[in-house]
XYZ file of C-alpha atoms in Angstrom:
626
model
C -44.713 -4.279 -32.080
C -43.005 -5.526 -29.280
C -39.793 -3.907 -30.352
C -41.669 -0.686 -30.625
C -45.685 -0.154 -30.509
C -44.960 2.434 -33.403
C -42.836 0.339 -35.359
C -44.641 0.650 -39.340
C -42.946 -3.049 -39.714
C -45.403 -4.704 -37.903
C -48.194 -7.186 -38.493
C -50.799 -8.500 -36.653
C -49.208 -11.669 -35.841
C -46.898 -9.380 -32.976
C -49.590 -7.914 -30.906
C -49.809 -9.518 -27.608
C -50.460 -8.134 -24.401
C -47.362 -6.854 -23.393
C -48.221 -5.053 -26.876
C -51.358 -3.391 -26.403
C -50.265 -1.837 -22.942
C -46.979 -0.784 -24.329
C -49.326 1.134 -27.235
C -51.308 2.884 -24.340
C -48.824 3.862 -22.772
C -46.335 4.443 -25.843
C -50.226 6.947 -26.882
C -50.214 8.642 -22.938
C -54.350 6.784 -24.305
C -57.196 4.954 -21.859
C -57.840 3.298 -24.784
C -56.978 3.315 -28.155
C -59.237 2.281 -31.993
C -58.921 -0.249 -34.272
C -57.461 2.337 -36.672
C -54.923 3.165 -34.059
C -53.889 0.157 -33.865
C -52.958 -0.463 -37.342
C -51.579 2.117 -38.491
C -48.559 1.584 -34.912
C -47.794 -1.409 -36.889
C -48.882 -1.618 -40.950
C -50.995 -4.143 -40.694
C -55.121 -3.723 -42.648
C -57.748 -2.440 -39.837
C -59.544 -5.614 -40.480
C -56.106 -8.121 -39.558
C -55.702 -5.971 -36.460
C -59.737 -6.416 -35.800
C -59.042 -9.933 -35.373
C -56.028 -9.939 -33.282
C -57.595 -7.540 -30.892
C -60.899 -9.811 -30.874
C -58.770 -12.746 -30.234
C -56.856 -10.989 -26.789
C -60.391 -9.704 -25.800
C -61.771 -13.558 -25.853
C -59.013 -14.340 -24.149
C -60.026 -12.347 -21.320
C -56.459 -9.385 -21.681
C -58.539 -6.865 -22.914
C -60.997 -5.619 -23.008
C -63.918 -3.489 -26.176
C -66.568 -1.775 -26.571
C -68.970 -1.361 -30.368
C -70.563 1.701 -30.584
C -72.103 1.762 -33.991
C -69.386 -1.040 -35.283
C -66.439 1.020 -34.292
C -64.769 -0.918 -31.591
C -62.418 1.191 -29.196
C -59.746 -1.505 -27.183
C -58.709 -1.160 -23.498
C -57.470 -2.949 -20.642
C -58.704 -5.751 -19.214
C -61.173 -4.337 -16.636
C -61.009 -7.933 -14.671
C -59.670 -6.379 -10.890
C -60.371 -2.513 -12.006
C -62.341 -0.094 -11.380
C -61.257 2.551 -12.931
C -62.774 4.174 -15.407
C -62.057 5.264 -19.401
C -63.053 7.144 -22.171
C -62.615 7.513 -25.264
C -63.214 10.737 -27.107
C -63.841 11.679 -31.270
C -64.130 14.908 -31.156
C -64.984 15.756 -34.586
C -68.041 13.236 -34.412
C -69.132 14.202 -31.179
C -68.887 10.602 -29.161
C -67.459 9.951 -25.825
C -67.062 6.052 -25.451
C -66.834 5.315 -21.346
C -66.231 2.414 -19.661
C -66.760 1.839 -15.836
C -67.374 6.483 -16.041
C -67.260 7.358 -12.388
C -70.921 8.492 -11.115
C -69.696 11.790 -11.203
C -69.218 11.002 -14.544
C -71.769 10.121 -15.775
C -73.316 12.714 -13.963
C -71.442 15.819 -15.355
C -72.158 13.923 -19.281
C -75.378 14.438 -18.849
C -74.995 18.348 -19.183
C -73.715 18.228 -21.802
C -74.500 14.702 -23.963
C -77.183 12.143 -24.688
C -77.098 8.606 -23.599
C -77.354 6.452 -26.603
C -76.450 3.320 -25.862
C -74.970 1.147 -22.993
C -74.249 -1.903 -22.492
C -75.922 -2.905 -18.929
C -71.591 -4.011 -18.282
C -70.472 -1.175 -17.254
C -69.991 0.382 -20.529
C -71.449 4.382 -22.161
C -72.439 5.760 -25.042
C -72.696 9.452 -25.400
C -73.505 12.227 -28.252
C -73.453 15.259 -28.065
C -76.266 16.813 -29.689
C -77.273 20.550 -30.787
C -79.992 19.776 -28.408
C -77.462 19.102 -25.562
C -74.918 22.289 -26.421
C -78.733 24.957 -26.606
C -80.492 23.748 -23.444
C -77.376 23.200 -20.743
C -77.790 24.690 -18.249
C -75.048 27.694 -17.798
C -75.455 31.273 -18.141
C -72.147 31.714 -19.975
C -70.019 29.580 -22.338
C -66.740 29.092 -20.234
C -68.619 27.590 -17.133
C -70.087 25.063 -20.154
C -66.683 24.450 -20.693
C -64.471 23.668 -17.490
C -67.952 21.058 -16.779
C -66.552 19.352 -20.874
C -63.783 19.304 -19.362
C -63.966 18.091 -16.332
C -65.792 15.307 -17.224
C -63.341 14.437 -20.411
C -59.938 14.776 -19.001
C -58.629 16.944 -21.902
C -58.916 19.667 -23.942
C -60.752 18.284 -27.320
C -60.120 21.313 -29.753
C -62.388 20.304 -32.486
C -65.272 19.445 -30.720
C -65.268 22.615 -28.157
C -64.668 24.226 -31.278
C -68.191 22.947 -32.582
C -69.340 23.727 -28.848
C -68.444 27.438 -29.445
C -70.635 27.106 -32.380
C -73.561 25.462 -31.316
C -73.641 28.669 -28.005
C -73.719 31.288 -30.092
C -76.202 29.970 -32.524
C -78.555 29.992 -29.252
C -77.903 33.067 -29.010
C -78.913 34.367 -32.204
C -82.819 36.106 -32.119
C -83.921 37.177 -28.446
C -87.441 38.712 -26.918
C -87.958 41.822 -25.362
C -90.329 44.860 -24.382
C -90.877 47.720 -25.965
C -90.757 51.484 -24.285
C -94.218 51.649 -25.492
C -95.102 47.398 -24.296
C -94.885 45.628 -27.434
C -93.069 43.146 -28.106
C -90.001 43.111 -30.068
C -87.490 40.432 -31.994
C -84.068 41.689 -32.258
C -81.326 39.691 -33.958
C -77.565 39.726 -34.192
C -76.757 41.131 -37.686
C -80.275 42.178 -40.098
C -78.650 39.130 -42.310
C -80.393 37.017 -39.732
C -83.377 38.682 -39.405
C -84.240 39.065 -43.653
C -83.081 35.374 -43.658
C -83.465 33.465 -41.293
C -86.799 34.901 -39.231
C -88.799 36.656 -41.898
C -88.300 33.208 -44.786
C -89.237 30.931 -41.552
C -92.153 32.771 -40.110
C -95.733 32.952 -41.864
C -96.043 36.974 -42.762
C -97.904 37.953 -39.797
C -96.247 37.369 -37.168
C -93.964 39.910 -37.368
C -95.975 42.641 -37.367
C -93.771 45.699 -38.699
C -89.318 46.070 -38.879
C -89.377 48.518 -37.122
C -84.172 48.958 -37.960
C -81.826 46.625 -39.684
C -81.810 43.908 -36.522
C -85.458 44.055 -34.873
C -89.563 43.536 -35.651
C -92.370 43.523 -34.288
C -94.207 40.400 -33.212
C -98.040 40.217 -32.821
C -98.731 39.648 -29.430
C -100.414 35.890 -29.448
C -97.967 34.318 -31.745
C -94.870 34.577 -29.289
C -95.163 30.905 -28.733
C -95.123 29.454 -32.642
C -92.506 32.006 -33.252
C -90.038 30.224 -30.497
C -91.687 26.530 -32.149
C -90.949 27.777 -35.406
C -87.145 29.284 -34.714
C -86.668 27.219 -33.334
C -87.186 24.126 -35.197
C -85.504 26.286 -38.132
C -82.030 25.644 -34.586
C -82.614 28.793 -34.007
C -83.290 29.036 -29.625
C -85.189 32.106 -28.708
C -84.029 34.189 -25.561
C -87.033 35.279 -24.378
C -86.706 38.189 -22.326
C -89.343 40.854 -22.342
C -91.371 42.610 -19.315
C -94.902 41.434 -18.385
C -96.742 42.880 -15.647
C -96.843 40.642 -12.833
C -100.967 40.717 -12.380
C -101.488 41.705 -8.056
C -99.296 40.649 -5.478
C -99.202 37.958 -3.537
C -96.759 37.278 0.210
C -96.421 35.169 2.068
C -93.700 32.510 3.708
C -92.514 29.505 3.992
C -93.072 27.400 6.853
C -90.618 24.841 6.192
C -87.092 25.884 5.992
C -85.310 24.877 2.316
C -81.921 22.001 1.912
C -78.344 23.567 0.435
C -79.538 23.131 -3.658
C -83.106 23.928 -3.337
C -82.248 26.708 -2.668
C -79.539 27.270 -5.107
C -82.280 26.384 -7.485
C -84.637 29.625 -6.651
C -81.508 31.595 -7.388
C -80.948 30.603 -9.905
C -84.584 30.607 -11.688
C -84.518 33.841 -10.581
C -81.997 34.818 -12.436
C -82.824 32.855 -15.735
C -86.915 34.527 -15.174
C -88.426 31.151 -16.509
C -87.300 27.770 -16.537
C -87.388 23.425 -15.860
C -86.421 22.017 -12.200
C -85.127 18.653 -13.584
C -85.030 16.604 -10.757
C -85.437 12.910 -9.200
C -89.057 11.953 -7.643
C -88.043 12.830 -3.090
C -85.684 16.002 -4.227
C -88.365 18.156 -3.328
C -89.545 20.494 -6.556
C -92.821 21.122 -5.171
C -90.973 21.938 -2.495
C -89.030 24.517 -4.250
C -91.363 25.619 -6.183
C -93.540 27.280 -2.836
C -90.091 29.067 -2.634
C -90.281 30.769 -5.931
C -93.576 31.489 -5.683
C -92.888 33.198 -3.069
C -89.626 34.424 -4.172
C -92.162 35.299 -7.556
C -93.982 37.991 -5.461
C -97.150 37.085 -7.746
C -101.064 35.307 -7.865
C -99.691 32.443 -8.870
C -101.424 29.413 -11.389
C -100.223 25.722 -11.203
C -100.963 23.543 -13.656
C -101.613 19.567 -12.221
C -102.376 16.847 -14.680
C -105.196 14.908 -12.523
C -107.289 16.051 -10.230
C -105.381 13.991 -7.039
C -102.152 16.181 -7.518
C -104.355 19.177 -7.316
C -104.792 18.959 -3.907
C -101.948 17.128 -2.841
C -100.863 20.808 -4.264
C -103.282 22.342 -1.712
C -103.183 20.230 1.173
C -98.801 21.393 0.621
C -99.475 24.500 0.139
C -102.053 25.080 3.617
C -99.044 22.778 4.782
C -95.832 24.472 4.225
C -97.210 28.229 3.459
C -98.679 31.083 5.046
C -101.384 30.911 2.657
C -104.821 30.725 4.034
C -107.418 28.394 2.944
C -109.266 31.120 1.800
C -106.176 31.891 -1.747
C -106.104 28.864 -3.060
C -108.866 27.283 -4.932
C -109.111 24.901 -7.376
C -110.352 25.043 -10.423
C -111.717 21.422 -12.491
C -114.543 19.155 -12.857
C -115.172 18.735 -8.981
C -114.060 22.650 -7.643
C -114.273 26.508 -9.593
C -112.364 28.291 -7.763
C -110.450 31.556 -9.086
C -108.103 32.399 -6.441
C -104.534 34.507 -5.809
C -103.473 30.552 -5.910
C -105.547 28.905 -8.270
C -104.599 25.370 -8.804
C -106.659 24.105 -12.911
C -105.812 20.361 -14.503
C -104.494 21.200 -17.780
C -106.923 19.801 -19.354
C -109.418 21.777 -18.151
C -107.100 25.240 -18.512
C -106.943 24.225 -22.531
C -110.459 24.525 -23.367
C -111.609 27.250 -24.728
C -114.491 28.753 -21.984
C -112.387 28.351 -19.529
C -109.023 29.475 -21.110
C -110.629 32.139 -21.144
C -111.202 33.342 -18.137
C -107.815 32.938 -16.886
C -105.362 34.838 -19.761
C -108.006 37.016 -18.292
C -105.583 36.798 -14.587
C -102.883 38.784 -15.450
C -100.207 35.516 -13.319
C -97.145 36.612 -11.953
C -96.186 33.180 -12.507
C -97.347 29.765 -14.233
C -96.272 26.335 -12.769
C -96.280 23.365 -15.106
C -95.931 20.217 -12.888
C -96.170 17.327 -14.625
C -93.738 19.944 -17.901
C -93.563 16.860 -19.619
C -97.695 16.978 -20.376
C -97.060 20.434 -22.397
C -96.010 19.528 -26.516
C -99.755 16.944 -26.547
C -101.864 19.498 -28.242
C -104.298 20.330 -25.635
C -101.782 20.975 -23.322
C -100.274 23.109 -26.184
C -103.041 25.461 -25.077
C -101.169 26.274 -21.695
C -99.118 27.260 -22.597
C -100.137 30.624 -24.304
C -101.010 31.987 -21.263
C -100.458 35.662 -20.216
C -97.381 35.391 -17.780
C -93.924 36.760 -16.107
C -92.691 33.937 -15.027
C -92.553 29.855 -15.901
C -91.763 27.192 -14.055
C -91.737 23.360 -15.252
C -91.124 19.913 -12.624
C -90.740 17.179 -14.201
C -88.325 14.388 -13.653
C -86.883 13.387 -16.856
C -87.942 16.499 -19.824
C -88.457 13.003 -21.845
C -91.199 12.340 -24.140
C -91.688 9.495 -26.656
C -92.521 11.033 -29.150
C -88.786 13.660 -28.969
C -90.343 16.338 -28.973
C -88.968 17.422 -25.582
C -86.900 19.841 -26.852
C -90.847 21.871 -27.039
C -90.498 21.606 -23.257
C -87.519 24.386 -23.292
C -88.827 26.644 -26.324
C -92.289 26.822 -24.451
C -91.610 27.171 -20.705
C -87.720 27.581 -20.911
C -84.425 26.121 -20.141
C -82.930 23.110 -17.467
C -82.577 24.013 -13.459
C -81.192 21.550 -12.452
C -79.263 19.663 -10.056
C -77.171 16.196 -9.914
C -79.055 13.804 -9.038
C -75.914 11.154 -8.524
C -75.051 14.761 -5.871
C -78.546 13.915 -4.038
C -78.346 10.537 -3.843
C -74.593 10.328 -1.979
C -75.941 13.286 0.442
C -78.756 11.522 1.301
C -81.454 14.051 0.284
C -82.913 10.922 -1.853
C -82.176 7.027 -1.851
C -80.538 5.614 -5.160
C -83.240 2.693 -5.846
C -81.155 -0.179 -7.389
C -82.747 -1.273 -10.339
C -83.069 -5.573 -11.247
C -84.548 -7.347 -13.843
C -85.906 -10.032 -13.952
C -86.992 -12.852 -17.355
C -90.072 -14.968 -16.412
C -90.819 -18.177 -18.460
C -93.749 -18.732 -19.901
C -96.516 -19.767 -17.157
C -96.822 -22.922 -19.336
C -96.710 -24.093 -23.255
C -99.724 -23.214 -23.441
C -99.470 -19.688 -22.433
C -96.043 -19.509 -25.084
C -98.532 -21.380 -28.172
C -101.345 -18.433 -27.613
C -98.950 -15.925 -27.644
C -96.886 -17.400 -31.100
C -99.886 -17.543 -32.463
C -100.947 -13.907 -31.523
C -99.925 -10.575 -33.574
C -99.326 -6.919 -32.524
C -101.285 -5.345 -29.162
C -102.456 -8.981 -28.512
C -98.857 -10.353 -28.327
C -97.821 -8.064 -26.734
C -100.744 -8.530 -23.784
C -99.507 -11.707 -23.412
C -96.618 -11.580 -22.406
C -97.304 -8.515 -20.200
C -98.966 -10.234 -17.915
C -97.976 -13.244 -18.557
C -99.612 -15.429 -15.617
C -95.514 -16.571 -14.185
C -95.681 -13.438 -13.210
C -98.193 -13.566 -9.647
C -95.809 -15.797 -8.199
C -93.050 -14.201 -8.411
C -94.359 -10.880 -6.781
C -94.902 -12.547 -4.310
C -92.137 -14.011 -3.143
C -90.840 -10.518 -4.112
C -92.926 -8.890 -0.999
C -91.900 -11.995 1.008
C -88.465 -11.488 0.576
C -89.475 -7.958 1.911
C -92.173 -8.940 4.424
C -93.085 -5.271 5.881
C -91.841 -2.972 3.645
C -94.365 -0.977 1.923
C -94.699 -1.916 -1.889
C -96.537 -1.256 -5.076
C -97.597 -2.958 -8.138
C -98.326 -1.428 -11.863
C -99.916 -2.279 -14.025
C -100.373 -1.744 -17.279
C -103.858 -4.036 -18.334
C -106.441 -4.329 -15.292
C -107.280 -7.757 -15.277
C -103.984 -8.281 -15.241
C -104.137 -5.408 -11.808
C -107.342 -7.414 -10.520
C -105.911 -11.073 -10.207
C -102.219 -10.165 -8.734
C -104.479 -7.905 -6.065
C -106.930 -10.753 -5.263
C -103.630 -12.955 -5.379
C -101.907 -10.666 -2.207
C -104.706 -9.501 -0.553
C -104.116 -6.212 -1.198
C -106.804 -3.228 -3.137
C -106.354 -2.375 -6.527
C -106.345 1.165 -8.312
C -106.867 2.142 -11.042
C -109.046 4.726 -13.295
C -112.497 3.636 -12.575
C -111.760 3.347 -9.559
C -113.642 6.328 -7.715
C -111.797 9.563 -7.483
C -113.354 9.132 -3.275
C -112.339 5.799 -2.588
C -108.638 5.988 -4.531
C -107.482 9.129 -2.400
C -108.611 7.533 0.886
C -106.724 4.439 -0.693
C -103.696 6.346 -1.235
C -103.965 8.073 2.096
C -103.839 4.976 4.307
C -100.412 3.428 2.564
C -99.193 6.706 3.168
C -100.160 6.866 6.357
C -98.589 2.971 7.567
C -101.962 0.943 7.678
C -101.558 -0.518 3.976
C -98.272 -1.840 3.225
C -98.988 -2.477 0.152
C -100.825 -1.377 -3.257
C -101.925 -2.679 -6.672
C -101.746 0.137 -9.090
C -102.323 1.087 -12.362
C -101.192 4.680 -14.914
C -102.925 6.528 -12.056
C -99.680 5.936 -9.800
C -96.814 6.476 -12.620
C -97.518 10.738 -12.750
C -96.662 12.404 -9.336
C -99.373 11.434 -6.613
C -96.803 11.812 -3.355
C -96.344 8.620 -1.797
C -93.447 8.535 0.904
C -91.561 6.135 2.797
C -92.110 3.542 -0.347
C -89.364 1.084 -0.352
C -89.902 -1.414 -3.524
C -91.782 -0.163 -6.554
C -92.284 -4.107 -8.864
C -93.608 -3.330 -12.627
C -95.882 -6.227 -13.930
C -96.195 -4.718 -17.308
C -96.058 -1.380 -19.098
C -92.938 -1.386 -20.413
C -93.793 -0.904 -23.568
C -94.494 2.464 -22.161
C -91.874 5.559 -22.197
C -88.719 6.426 -20.427
C -90.896 9.143 -18.384
C -92.826 6.271 -17.642
C -89.972 3.994 -15.786
C -88.228 6.959 -15.197
C -92.016 7.595 -12.707
C -91.679 3.956 -11.778
C -88.706 3.990 -9.961
C -89.395 6.709 -8.817
C -92.143 5.943 -6.082
C -88.920 4.953 -4.212
C -86.521 7.143 -4.803
C -87.128 8.504 -0.719
C -84.782 8.809 2.177
C -85.188 6.136 3.789
C -82.108 4.230 3.110
C -82.086 1.308 1.014
C -85.143 1.092 -2.440
C -85.164 -1.214 -5.206
C -87.305 -1.189 -8.035
C -88.201 -4.595 -9.370
C -88.846 -5.029 -13.968
C -91.050 -8.861 -14.976
C -90.523 -9.024 -18.792
C -91.278 -12.404 -19.986
C -88.375 -14.259 -21.625
C -88.398 -15.249 -25.259
C -91.283 -11.796 -25.786
C -90.051 -7.963 -27.184
C -90.520 -7.076 -23.493
C -87.268 -8.542 -23.467
C -85.886 -5.533 -24.871
C -87.840 -3.188 -24.531
C -87.165 -3.755 -20.250
C -83.143 -2.346 -20.760
C -84.987 -0.106 -23.391
C -86.428 1.061 -20.186
C -83.403 1.554 -17.607
C -80.886 2.576 -20.238
C -82.099 6.199 -18.997
C -82.097 5.084 -15.421
C -78.835 3.722 -15.481
C -77.700 7.652 -17.624
C -78.786 9.419 -13.840
C -76.338 7.280 -12.278
C -79.762 4.392 -11.221
C -77.644 0.622 -11.419
C -79.452 -1.064 -13.330
C -79.038 -4.528 -13.168
C -80.271 -8.761 -14.340
C -81.435 -12.006 -11.944
C -82.963 -15.401 -12.832
C -86.387 -15.580 -10.889
C -86.662 -16.831 -7.832
C -87.850 -19.350 -7.192
C -90.521 -19.608 -4.943
C -91.903 -22.237 -2.617
C -95.351 -22.189 -0.879
C -94.553 -19.755 1.360
C -94.002 -16.897 -0.823
C -97.395 -17.105 -2.452
C -98.386 -16.318 0.985
C -100.299 -12.709 1.510
C -99.053 -9.717 3.162
C -102.929 -8.827 4.460
C -101.480 -9.443 8.279
C -99.445 -6.898 8.683
C -101.162 -3.671 7.191
C -103.093 -4.735 4.067
C -106.531 -4.865 3.668
C -108.540 -7.148 1.285
C -109.986 -5.317 -1.284
C -113.972 -6.224 -0.288
C -112.986 -5.100 3.337
C -111.903 -1.229 2.875
């Protein structure tokens, strides 16, 4: 192999760093597989793997091992050059140190399977990734694939083309007489796919060889069923808009927000996917004005309903009489009505909402839609549906229903927003802490199930680390997230900071959030009530003290509390070393890494007594004095 990198008479002993680099040059590839090396020198795969592993041990080459498929590349010490290896027929992409731009392109059509924390990423291209790719035409998608991969991969592109065509086999339209019609690309699709898969009363009658009359109240069910069968349904129904509602925005849109509005107008429905702080709510206001019809806004909490009400008054020409709230505290139906998902899902209220012809329904935090009670709101009649989310991921893996029930994703690259300065790119640091004492470790070893998870989450060593972090960031606005109430109370007492949980009365909760926004509080401790949608601008530090067993979406939301254009933003994830929290911490931050957020692991600091000084002297008020 030393003399000729393709010599079939070579053996594994001939593999040295020089021969390896010659092989890369001969194949004009940035990386090679073990099988390719073995084939080139005529030895067994096992022998080639052993020889290459010795070069890795000597830091002469690098290795990634997705599911045992070793990929070998030049040593990356002193080099930041990205390397991509594509397994076209298997639809897998192995990326070593991909640039943020490359990762942004990959997320448009591929799913991140794993990352090794050292710059290595493994992506898989799945059916749903192509079905939900945010492109209007196949050439646009193909151009992005080639741009990301740097070359044309025929097997992969043929498969992508097949999935693209599959996603355009069925569509819903409105007949000139007003009823809903399912159109299929062929008679075979209608007769051998749609009719057998759907319940008898979903399709009321066939109209022609490729068309059938659909029961009005079964369209959501039809779309779900065919999606699960592998056939996404395009929705081109001509729905009524209801009464007109003309108003203007009183602020200037960012370029990408204006682009969202145009793309939504072209699609008719869709989901805005962008990081917290990117202005999805403002873009939604622009879409509302563009639609020009009465609007129902659905939110997960009363706090968000109030927040929407305030933003509508501040940023549009709508009058107070045109905006209503409908939830446990208020019952107002107005041209723009803001309701909670739970209230809208109740039968006695849903009939009231369904009797009104909405021009637009906005689903804030749209990842709630697949859950049983929230899904009921997806059947409400409206011409347009708009979802808002930082991440559509749900741990039940039914996130595809979001796009089925609401619309396909419309978004922009997170990295582009970071680079343009619209959103502060947070740095995420995972710190693994020892146990507070041997007694706590022994209690953990003896515990089982939920108790084991709670003991790791509430490790007392975290309180000291939190104090040290806040001491390091003196003067910064900080949020500490917890899952367990007793832990939240203990941390709040240590910091002389308020603790906000679901048990905090609504009025007091609102006052504390307002004081944090205005800068009169610089530190708050919150339970899950702070995870979603609450607008807390200028937050510079977020600390996840517990809750690592929660969802990837929750991790994104908490990191998102620091995504604001205010300079350097940091998120700290605290996990107990030697517990399941270690694995949870890495898994929950992987989704952020896929979006271009920098994630690193670090040792805890050694905090002296000064780090335990509370921050109440600079804007933090003890709980009892608020």
